[in-house]
């Protein structure tokens, strides 16, 4: 028997499970979802206009990221991949700081210690090992904080991720492995990646795996909150499989029409995470229209902020690439750095 899928809010905006969210909580989720989508759409447009070299869209995955991101406590630490733009938003990072990495003007853009949010990991699955190491460190220091590692379904086929599962189980590390199962590892569909639900793999390593409707922001928040509580209290790791869908391309260099049926995308569009919460609020919040108008105006201001910052980014300083690689730069890299400096 397969693992059940937790759900609180249906695609039609109907509540099917108990929750303790206030109206202000629901409004906060709506605001976050709208602004996260605006961050993504603006960055996508900037890339199409030649202002960014690349962008990894999160379209369709907003609820998975906002629901889990808002469950984090201030001292919890996040190890993201390259698509968690909405989680960065939840951690208080100005989304404009994300643009430098994708424009090639920065290797990061923020101090991870300031936001408890690591720089994006480009190597698939590498951040899972970083998260487990950090989590073991928390345990050795006697701290009651948790760690979250974000990754996609494709990363579960990587050796690093499976090694991270083994280490986390062996050391009972306070880590939440948050898999956004968006059904495609670039062009490889889920059925080619695994014969069982991803969350079911956790049992083979000796810890709990749970499944949640990744387009239901309320259920994601509830499931993640419980996994984080368990981790902080010494209950060990949890693997969360948030079942969602990548409505756009893997990155802006990808063409999803080459490998998936457009009807599939149409079906998932009906499960849009923003739509289902909007339907609930329209039915239960008499002042929702006025509140939503404020949110849309805020989204417009955010879009202008991103465009303005992007236009002001400097050209890349290629010599700076050498600055944070080694504490003591080897002679051959010193030589390479000086060669790069001679280009200007």
Short mmCIF file of C-alpha atoms in Angstrom, two decimals:
data_model
loop_
_atom_site.label_atom_id
_atom_site.label_comp_id
_atom_site.label_asym_id
_atom_site.label_seq_id
_atom_site.Cartn_x
_atom_site.Cartn_y
_atom_site.Cartn_z
CA UNK A 1 0.00 0.00 0.00
CA UNK A 2 1.41 3.38 -1.00
CA UNK A 3 1.91 6.32 1.29
CA UNK A 4 -1.08 8.68 1.59
CA UNK A 5 -0.91 12.21 0.19
CA UNK A 6 -1.70 14.93 2.72
CA UNK A 7 -4.10 17.58 1.47
CA UNK A 8 -5.99 20.41 3.16
CA UNK A 9 -7.19 22.47 0.19
CA UNK A 10 -8.49 21.03 -3.08
CA UNK A 11 -7.89 22.60 -6.52
CA UNK A 12 -11.46 23.94 -6.28
CA UNK A 13 -10.63 25.87 -3.12
CA UNK A 14 -12.51 23.48 -0.82
CA UNK A 15 -11.17 22.68 2.63
CA UNK A 16 -11.01 18.92 3.21
CA UNK A 17 -8.99 18.80 6.44
CA UNK A 18 -8.80 20.71 9.69
CA UNK A 19 -6.38 23.60 10.06
CA UNK A 20 -5.61 26.34 12.55
CA UNK A 21 -4.70 29.15 10.14
CA UNK A 22 -6.23 32.57 10.77
CA UNK A 23 -7.55 34.85 8.05
CA UNK A 24 -4.35 36.88 8.35
CA UNK A 25 -2.34 33.69 7.84
CA UNK A 26 -4.28 32.90 4.66
CA UNK A 27 -3.83 36.45 3.41
CA UNK A 28 -0.12 36.21 4.13
CA UNK A 29 0.15 33.03 2.09
CA UNK A 30 -1.73 34.69 -0.78
CA UNK A 31 0.61 37.68 -0.73
CA UNK A 32 3.67 35.45 -0.69
CA UNK A 33 2.41 33.32 -3.57
CA UNK A 34 1.59 36.34 -5.74
CA UNK A 35 4.92 38.04 -5.06
CA UNK A 36 6.88 34.82 -5.61
CA UNK A 37 5.25 34.41 -8.99
CA UNK A 38 6.04 38.02 -9.85
CA UNK A 39 9.70 37.54 -8.94
CA UNK A 40 9.80 34.57 -11.27
CA UNK A 41 7.94 36.18 -14.18
CA UNK A 42 10.08 39.35 -14.01
CA UNK A 43 13.33 37.38 -13.96
CA UNK A 44 12.12 35.22 -16.83
CA UNK A 45 11.31 38.36 -18.86
CA UNK A 46 14.69 39.88 -18.01
CA UNK A 47 16.42 36.78 -19.33
CA UNK A 48 14.39 36.89 -22.53
CA UNK A 49 15.46 40.52 -22.97
CA UNK A 50 19.10 39.56 -22.66
CA UNK A 51 19.61 40.97 -19.17
CA UNK A 52 20.25 37.57 -17.55
CA UNK A 53 22.26 34.70 -18.92
CA UNK A 54 19.93 32.07 -17.48
CA UNK A 55 16.97 31.65 -15.16
CA UNK A 56 15.49 28.56 -13.47
CA UNK A 57 11.71 29.16 -13.30
CA UNK A 58 9.67 28.12 -10.27
CA UNK A 59 6.28 28.55 -12.00
CA UNK A 60 3.84 26.07 -10.47
CA UNK A 61 6.00 25.29 -7.45
CA UNK A 62 5.18 28.40 -5.40
CA UNK A 63 3.05 26.62 -2.77
CA UNK A 64 5.71 23.99 -2.09
CA UNK A 65 8.28 26.71 -1.46
CA UNK A 66 6.13 29.24 0.41
CA UNK A 67 4.41 26.61 2.55
CA UNK A 68 7.70 25.09 3.65
CA UNK A 69 9.61 28.37 3.79
CA UNK A 70 7.11 29.96 6.15
CA UNK A 71 7.34 26.91 8.45
CA UNK A 72 11.01 27.65 9.18
CA UNK A 73 12.12 29.13 12.49
CA UNK A 74 14.69 31.95 12.41
CA UNK A 75 17.55 29.68 13.53
CA UNK A 76 16.80 26.87 11.07
CA UNK A 77 19.25 26.69 8.18
CA UNK A 78 18.39 26.15 4.51
CA UNK A 79 20.51 24.50 1.83
CA UNK A 80 18.76 25.23 -1.50
CA UNK A 81 19.25 24.19 -5.07
CA UNK A 82 19.05 26.80 -7.84
CA UNK A 83 15.23 27.08 -8.03
CA UNK A 84 14.20 28.04 -4.47
CA UNK A 85 13.60 31.72 -5.18
CA UNK A 86 10.43 31.77 -3.05
CA UNK A 87 12.21 30.19 -0.07
CA UNK A 88 14.84 32.92 -0.34
CA UNK A 89 11.96 35.41 -0.23
CA UNK A 90 10.71 33.78 2.98
CA UNK A 91 14.16 34.17 4.52
CA UNK A 92 14.11 37.92 3.90
CA UNK A 93 16.57 37.99 1.01
CA UNK A 94 15.96 40.81 -1.45
CA UNK A 95 15.09 38.94 -4.66
CA UNK A 96 17.24 41.40 -6.58
CA UNK A 97 20.25 39.67 -5.00
CA UNK A 98 19.33 36.52 -6.92
CA UNK A 99 19.86 38.27 -10.24
CA UNK A 100 23.63 38.72 -10.00
CA UNK A 101 24.23 34.98 -9.98
CA UNK A 102 22.17 34.50 -13.14
CA UNK A 103 23.72 37.53 -14.83
CA UNK A 104 27.23 36.40 -13.99
CA UNK A 105 28.15 39.44 -11.90
CA UNK A 106 28.22 37.61 -8.56
CA UNK A 107 29.07 34.21 -7.15
CA UNK A 108 26.32 34.56 -4.56
CA UNK A 109 25.16 37.94 -3.42
CA UNK A 110 24.51 37.53 0.31
CA UNK A 111 26.10 36.27 3.51
CA UNK A 112 24.56 32.85 4.27
CA UNK A 113 25.07 33.39 8.01
CA UNK A 114 22.94 36.53 7.92
CA UNK A 115 19.87 34.80 6.53
CA UNK A 116 20.57 31.17 7.52
CA UNK A 117 20.26 30.46 3.81
CA UNK A 118 23.17 28.99 1.86
CA UNK A 119 24.14 30.06 -1.62
CA UNK A 120 22.41 28.10 -4.42
CA UNK A 121 23.89 24.71 -5.27
CA UNK A 122 24.31 24.16 -9.00
CA UNK A 123 25.67 20.61 -8.74
CA UNK A 124 22.62 18.38 -8.47
CA UNK A 125 22.19 16.93 -4.98
CA UNK A 126 25.45 18.27 -3.52
CA UNK A 127 23.60 20.43 -0.99
CA UNK A 128 22.05 17.38 0.70
CA UNK A 129 25.45 16.34 2.05
CA UNK A 130 26.15 19.91 3.17
CA UNK A 131 22.84 19.91 5.04
CA UNK A 132 23.55 16.66 6.82
CA UNK A 133 27.02 17.81 7.85
CA UNK A 134 25.54 21.02 9.23
CA UNK A 135 22.83 19.05 11.02
CA UNK A 136 25.36 16.72 12.66
CA UNK A 137 27.24 19.82 13.76
CA UNK A 138 24.09 21.18 15.41
CA UNK A 139 23.70 17.94 17.33
CA UNK A 140 27.31 17.97 18.51
CA UNK A 141 26.85 21.56 19.71
CA UNK A 142 23.67 20.65 21.58
CA UNK A 143 21.54 23.07 19.57
CA UNK A 144 17.81 22.47 19.05
CA UNK A 145 17.58 23.81 15.51
CA UNK A 146 16.78 22.08 12.23
CA UNK A 147 18.13 22.02 8.68
CA UNK A 148 16.23 21.80 5.39
CA UNK A 149 17.73 20.58 2.13
CA UNK A 150 15.73 21.38 -1.01
CA UNK A 151 16.07 19.37 -4.20
CA UNK A 152 14.07 18.03 -7.11
CA UNK A 153 13.02 14.52 -8.06
CA UNK A 154 16.02 14.13 -10.34
CA UNK A 155 18.42 14.63 -7.43
CA UNK A 156 17.12 11.46 -5.77
CA UNK A 157 18.98 9.49 -8.47
CA UNK A 158 22.28 11.12 -7.49
CA UNK A 159 24.78 9.32 -5.27
CA UNK A 160 25.27 12.39 -3.07
CA UNK A 161 21.60 12.42 -2.10
CA UNK A 162 21.52 8.74 -1.20
CA UNK A 163 24.73 9.11 0.79
CA UNK A 164 23.13 12.03 2.61
CA UNK A 165 20.13 9.84 3.47
CA UNK A 166 22.44 7.16 4.89
CA UNK A 167 24.46 9.61 6.98
CA UNK A 168 21.37 11.42 8.26
CA UNK A 169 19.81 8.16 9.38
CA UNK A 170 23.00 6.86 10.98
CA UNK A 171 23.54 10.03 13.01
CA UNK A 172 19.86 10.86 13.57
CA UNK A 173 20.58 14.27 12.08
CA UNK A 174 17.94 17.02 12.46
CA UNK A 175 17.43 17.34 8.70
CA UNK A 176 14.28 17.71 6.64
CA UNK A 177 14.88 16.54 3.09
CA UNK A 178 12.35 18.51 1.01
CA UNK A 179 11.91 17.04 -2.46
CA UNK A 180 9.86 19.08 -4.91
CA UNK A 181 8.67 16.31 -7.19
CA UNK A 182 7.86 18.37 -10.27
CA UNK A 183 7.66 15.21 -12.43
CA UNK A 184 10.70 15.88 -14.62
CA UNK A 185 14.46 15.62 -14.17
CA UNK A 186 15.01 18.11 -16.97
CA UNK A 187 13.50 15.96 -19.75
CA UNK A 188 13.31 12.59 -17.94
CA UNK A 189 9.78 11.87 -16.64
CA UNK A 190 9.24 10.55 -13.12
CA UNK A 191 8.22 7.06 -14.27
CA UNK A 192 11.68 6.64 -15.80
CA UNK A 193 13.35 7.62 -12.52
CA UNK A 194 11.67 5.47 -9.90
CA UNK A 195 9.28 2.53 -9.51
CA UNK A 196 8.03 3.62 -6.09
CA UNK A 197 6.98 6.97 -4.61
CA UNK A 198 10.05 9.02 -3.73
CA UNK A 199 9.02 9.37 -0.08
CA UNK A 200 8.89 5.58 0.21
CA UNK A 201 12.66 5.43 -0.25
CA UNK A 202 13.18 6.87 3.22
CA UNK A 203 12.09 3.60 4.83
CA UNK A 204 15.02 1.81 3.26
CA UNK A 205 17.38 4.14 5.10
CA UNK A 206 15.50 3.90 8.38
CA UNK A 207 13.59 7.16 8.66
CA UNK A 208 10.16 8.56 7.89
CA UNK A 209 8.94 9.59 4.46
CA UNK A 210 5.73 11.56 3.88
CA UNK A 211 3.88 12.75 0.80
CA UNK A 212 1.99 16.02 0.47
CA UNK A 213 0.10 17.84 -2.26
CA UNK A 214 2.81 20.32 -3.22
CA UNK A 215 0.29 22.73 -4.75
CA UNK A 216 -1.57 23.04 -1.43
CA UNK A 217 0.25 25.72 0.55
CA UNK A 218 -1.67 24.90 3.74
CA UNK A 219 -0.89 21.19 3.72
CA UNK A 220 2.76 21.84 2.85
CA UNK A 221 3.08 24.22 5.79
CA UNK A 222 1.49 21.72 8.18
CA UNK A 223 3.60 18.76 7.05
CA UNK A 224 6.84 20.76 7.07
CA UNK A 225 6.11 22.26 10.47
CA UNK A 226 5.67 18.78 11.93
CA UNK A 227 8.88 17.48 10.33
CA UNK A 228 10.83 20.48 11.63
CA UNK A 229 9.38 20.06 15.12
CA UNK A 230 10.39 16.40 15.13
CA UNK A 231 13.91 17.26 13.96
CA UNK A 232 14.39 19.92 16.64
CA UNK A 233 13.20 17.52 19.35
CA UNK A 234 15.69 14.81 18.41
CA UNK A 235 13.38 12.71 16.25
CA UNK A 236 15.79 12.58 13.33
CA UNK A 237 15.37 13.16 9.60
CA UNK A 238 12.25 13.20 7.45
CA UNK A 239 11.89 13.01 3.69
CA UNK A 240 9.01 15.13 2.39
CA UNK A 241 7.86 14.49 -1.16
CA UNK A 242 5.89 17.55 -2.27
CA UNK A 243 4.03 16.50 -5.40
CA UNK A 244 3.88 19.46 -7.74
CA UNK A 245 4.52 20.29 -11.39
CA UNK A 246 7.02 22.42 -13.23
CA UNK A 247 4.64 24.45 -15.41
CA UNK A 248 7.47 26.06 -17.35
CA UNK A 249 10.87 25.02 -18.62
CA UNK A 250 13.64 23.48 -16.54
CA UNK A 251 15.66 26.60 -17.29
CA UNK A 252 15.37 29.27 -19.95
CA UNK A 253 17.68 27.19 -22.17
CA UNK A 254 15.17 24.32 -22.15
CA UNK A 255 12.23 23.61 -24.49
CA UNK A 256 9.71 21.39 -22.63
CA UNK A 257 7.53 21.03 -25.74
CA UNK A 258 10.14 18.59 -27.06
CA UNK A 259 9.52 16.02 -24.34
CA UNK A 260 6.08 16.43 -22.78
CA UNK A 261 2.46 16.50 -23.92
CA UNK A 262 0.92 19.99 -23.79
CA UNK A 263 -2.33 18.46 -22.53
CA UNK A 264 -0.46 17.40 -19.40
CA UNK A 265 0.46 21.02 -18.70
CA UNK A 266 -3.15 22.08 -19.26
CA UNK A 267 -4.33 19.56 -16.68
CA UNK A 268 -1.83 20.77 -14.10
CA UNK A 269 -2.74 24.40 -14.80
CA UNK A 270 -6.14 23.58 -13.28
CA UNK A 271 -4.30 22.70 -10.05
CA UNK A 272 -2.52 26.07 -9.95
CA UNK A 273 -1.43 26.71 -6.33
CA UNK A 274 -2.38 30.39 -6.53
CA UNK A 275 -5.84 29.69 -7.90
CA UNK A 276 -6.95 27.30 -5.17
CA UNK A 277 -6.09 29.67 -2.33
CA UNK A 278 -7.68 32.56 -4.21
CA UNK A 279 -10.91 30.56 -4.52
CA UNK A 280 -10.93 29.91 -0.78
CA UNK A 281 -10.35 33.56 0.08
CA UNK A 282 -12.93 34.80 -2.40
CA UNK A 283 -15.47 32.55 -0.69
CA UNK A 284 -14.55 33.35 2.91
CA UNK A 285 -12.99 36.83 3.06
CA UNK A 286 -15.49 39.66 2.37
CA UNK A 287 -12.67 42.18 1.95
CA UNK A 288 -10.48 40.01 -0.23
CA UNK A 289 -10.88 42.10 -3.40
CA UNK A 290 -9.47 45.20 -1.70
CA UNK A 291 -6.64 43.22 -0.12
CA UNK A 292 -5.79 41.55 -3.41
CA UNK A 293 -5.64 44.93 -5.15
CA UNK A 294 -3.03 46.03 -2.61
CA UNK A 295 -1.02 42.86 -3.22
CA UNK A 296 -1.12 43.33 -6.99
CA UNK A 297 0.09 46.92 -6.58
CA UNK A 298 2.91 45.65 -4.36
CA UNK A 299 3.79 43.09 -7.04
CA UNK A 300 4.05 45.89 -9.61
CA UNK A 301 6.43 47.81 -7.37
CA UNK A 302 8.48 44.67 -6.81
CA UNK A 303 8.71 44.12 -10.55
CA UNK A 304 9.98 47.65 -11.09
CA UNK A 305 12.52 47.18 -8.31
CA UNK A 306 13.88 44.05 -9.97
CA UNK A 307 14.12 45.73 -13.38
CA UNK A 308 15.87 48.78 -11.93
CA UNK A 309 18.42 46.74 -9.98
CA UNK A 310 19.10 44.47 -12.95
CA UNK A 311 19.73 47.42 -15.25
CA UNK A 312 22.26 48.75 -12.73
CA UNK A 313 24.27 45.56 -12.32
CA UNK A 314 27.91 45.99 -13.36
CA UNK A 315 29.69 43.95 -15.98
CA UNK A 316 31.28 40.80 -14.54
CA UNK A 317 34.76 41.08 -13.03
CA UNK A 318 36.23 37.76 -14.13
CA UNK A 319 39.31 38.18 -11.92
CA UNK A 320 37.01 38.16 -8.88
CA UNK A 321 36.20 34.51 -9.63
CA UNK A 322 39.56 33.61 -8.11
CA UNK A 323 39.02 35.53 -4.88
CA UNK A 324 37.08 33.02 -2.77
CA UNK A 325 38.33 29.69 -4.12
CA UNK A 326 41.38 29.16 -1.88
CA UNK A 327 42.59 30.79 1.33
CA UNK A 328 46.07 30.73 -0.22
CA UNK A 329 45.89 30.86 -4.00
CA UNK A 330 48.18 28.30 -5.72
CA UNK A 331 50.82 29.77 -8.05
CA UNK A 332 49.16 28.44 -11.22
CA UNK A 333 45.89 30.16 -10.29
CA UNK A 334 47.70 33.37 -9.46
CA UNK A 335 49.13 33.23 -12.95
CA UNK A 336 45.70 32.62 -14.44
CA UNK A 337 44.19 35.47 -12.44
CA UNK A 338 46.82 37.89 -13.67
CA UNK A 339 46.20 36.76 -17.22
CA UNK A 340 42.50 37.47 -16.78
CA UNK A 341 43.26 40.90 -15.36
CA UNK A 342 45.36 41.67 -18.42
CA UNK A 343 42.26 41.31 -20.61
CA UNK A 344 40.83 44.62 -19.40
#
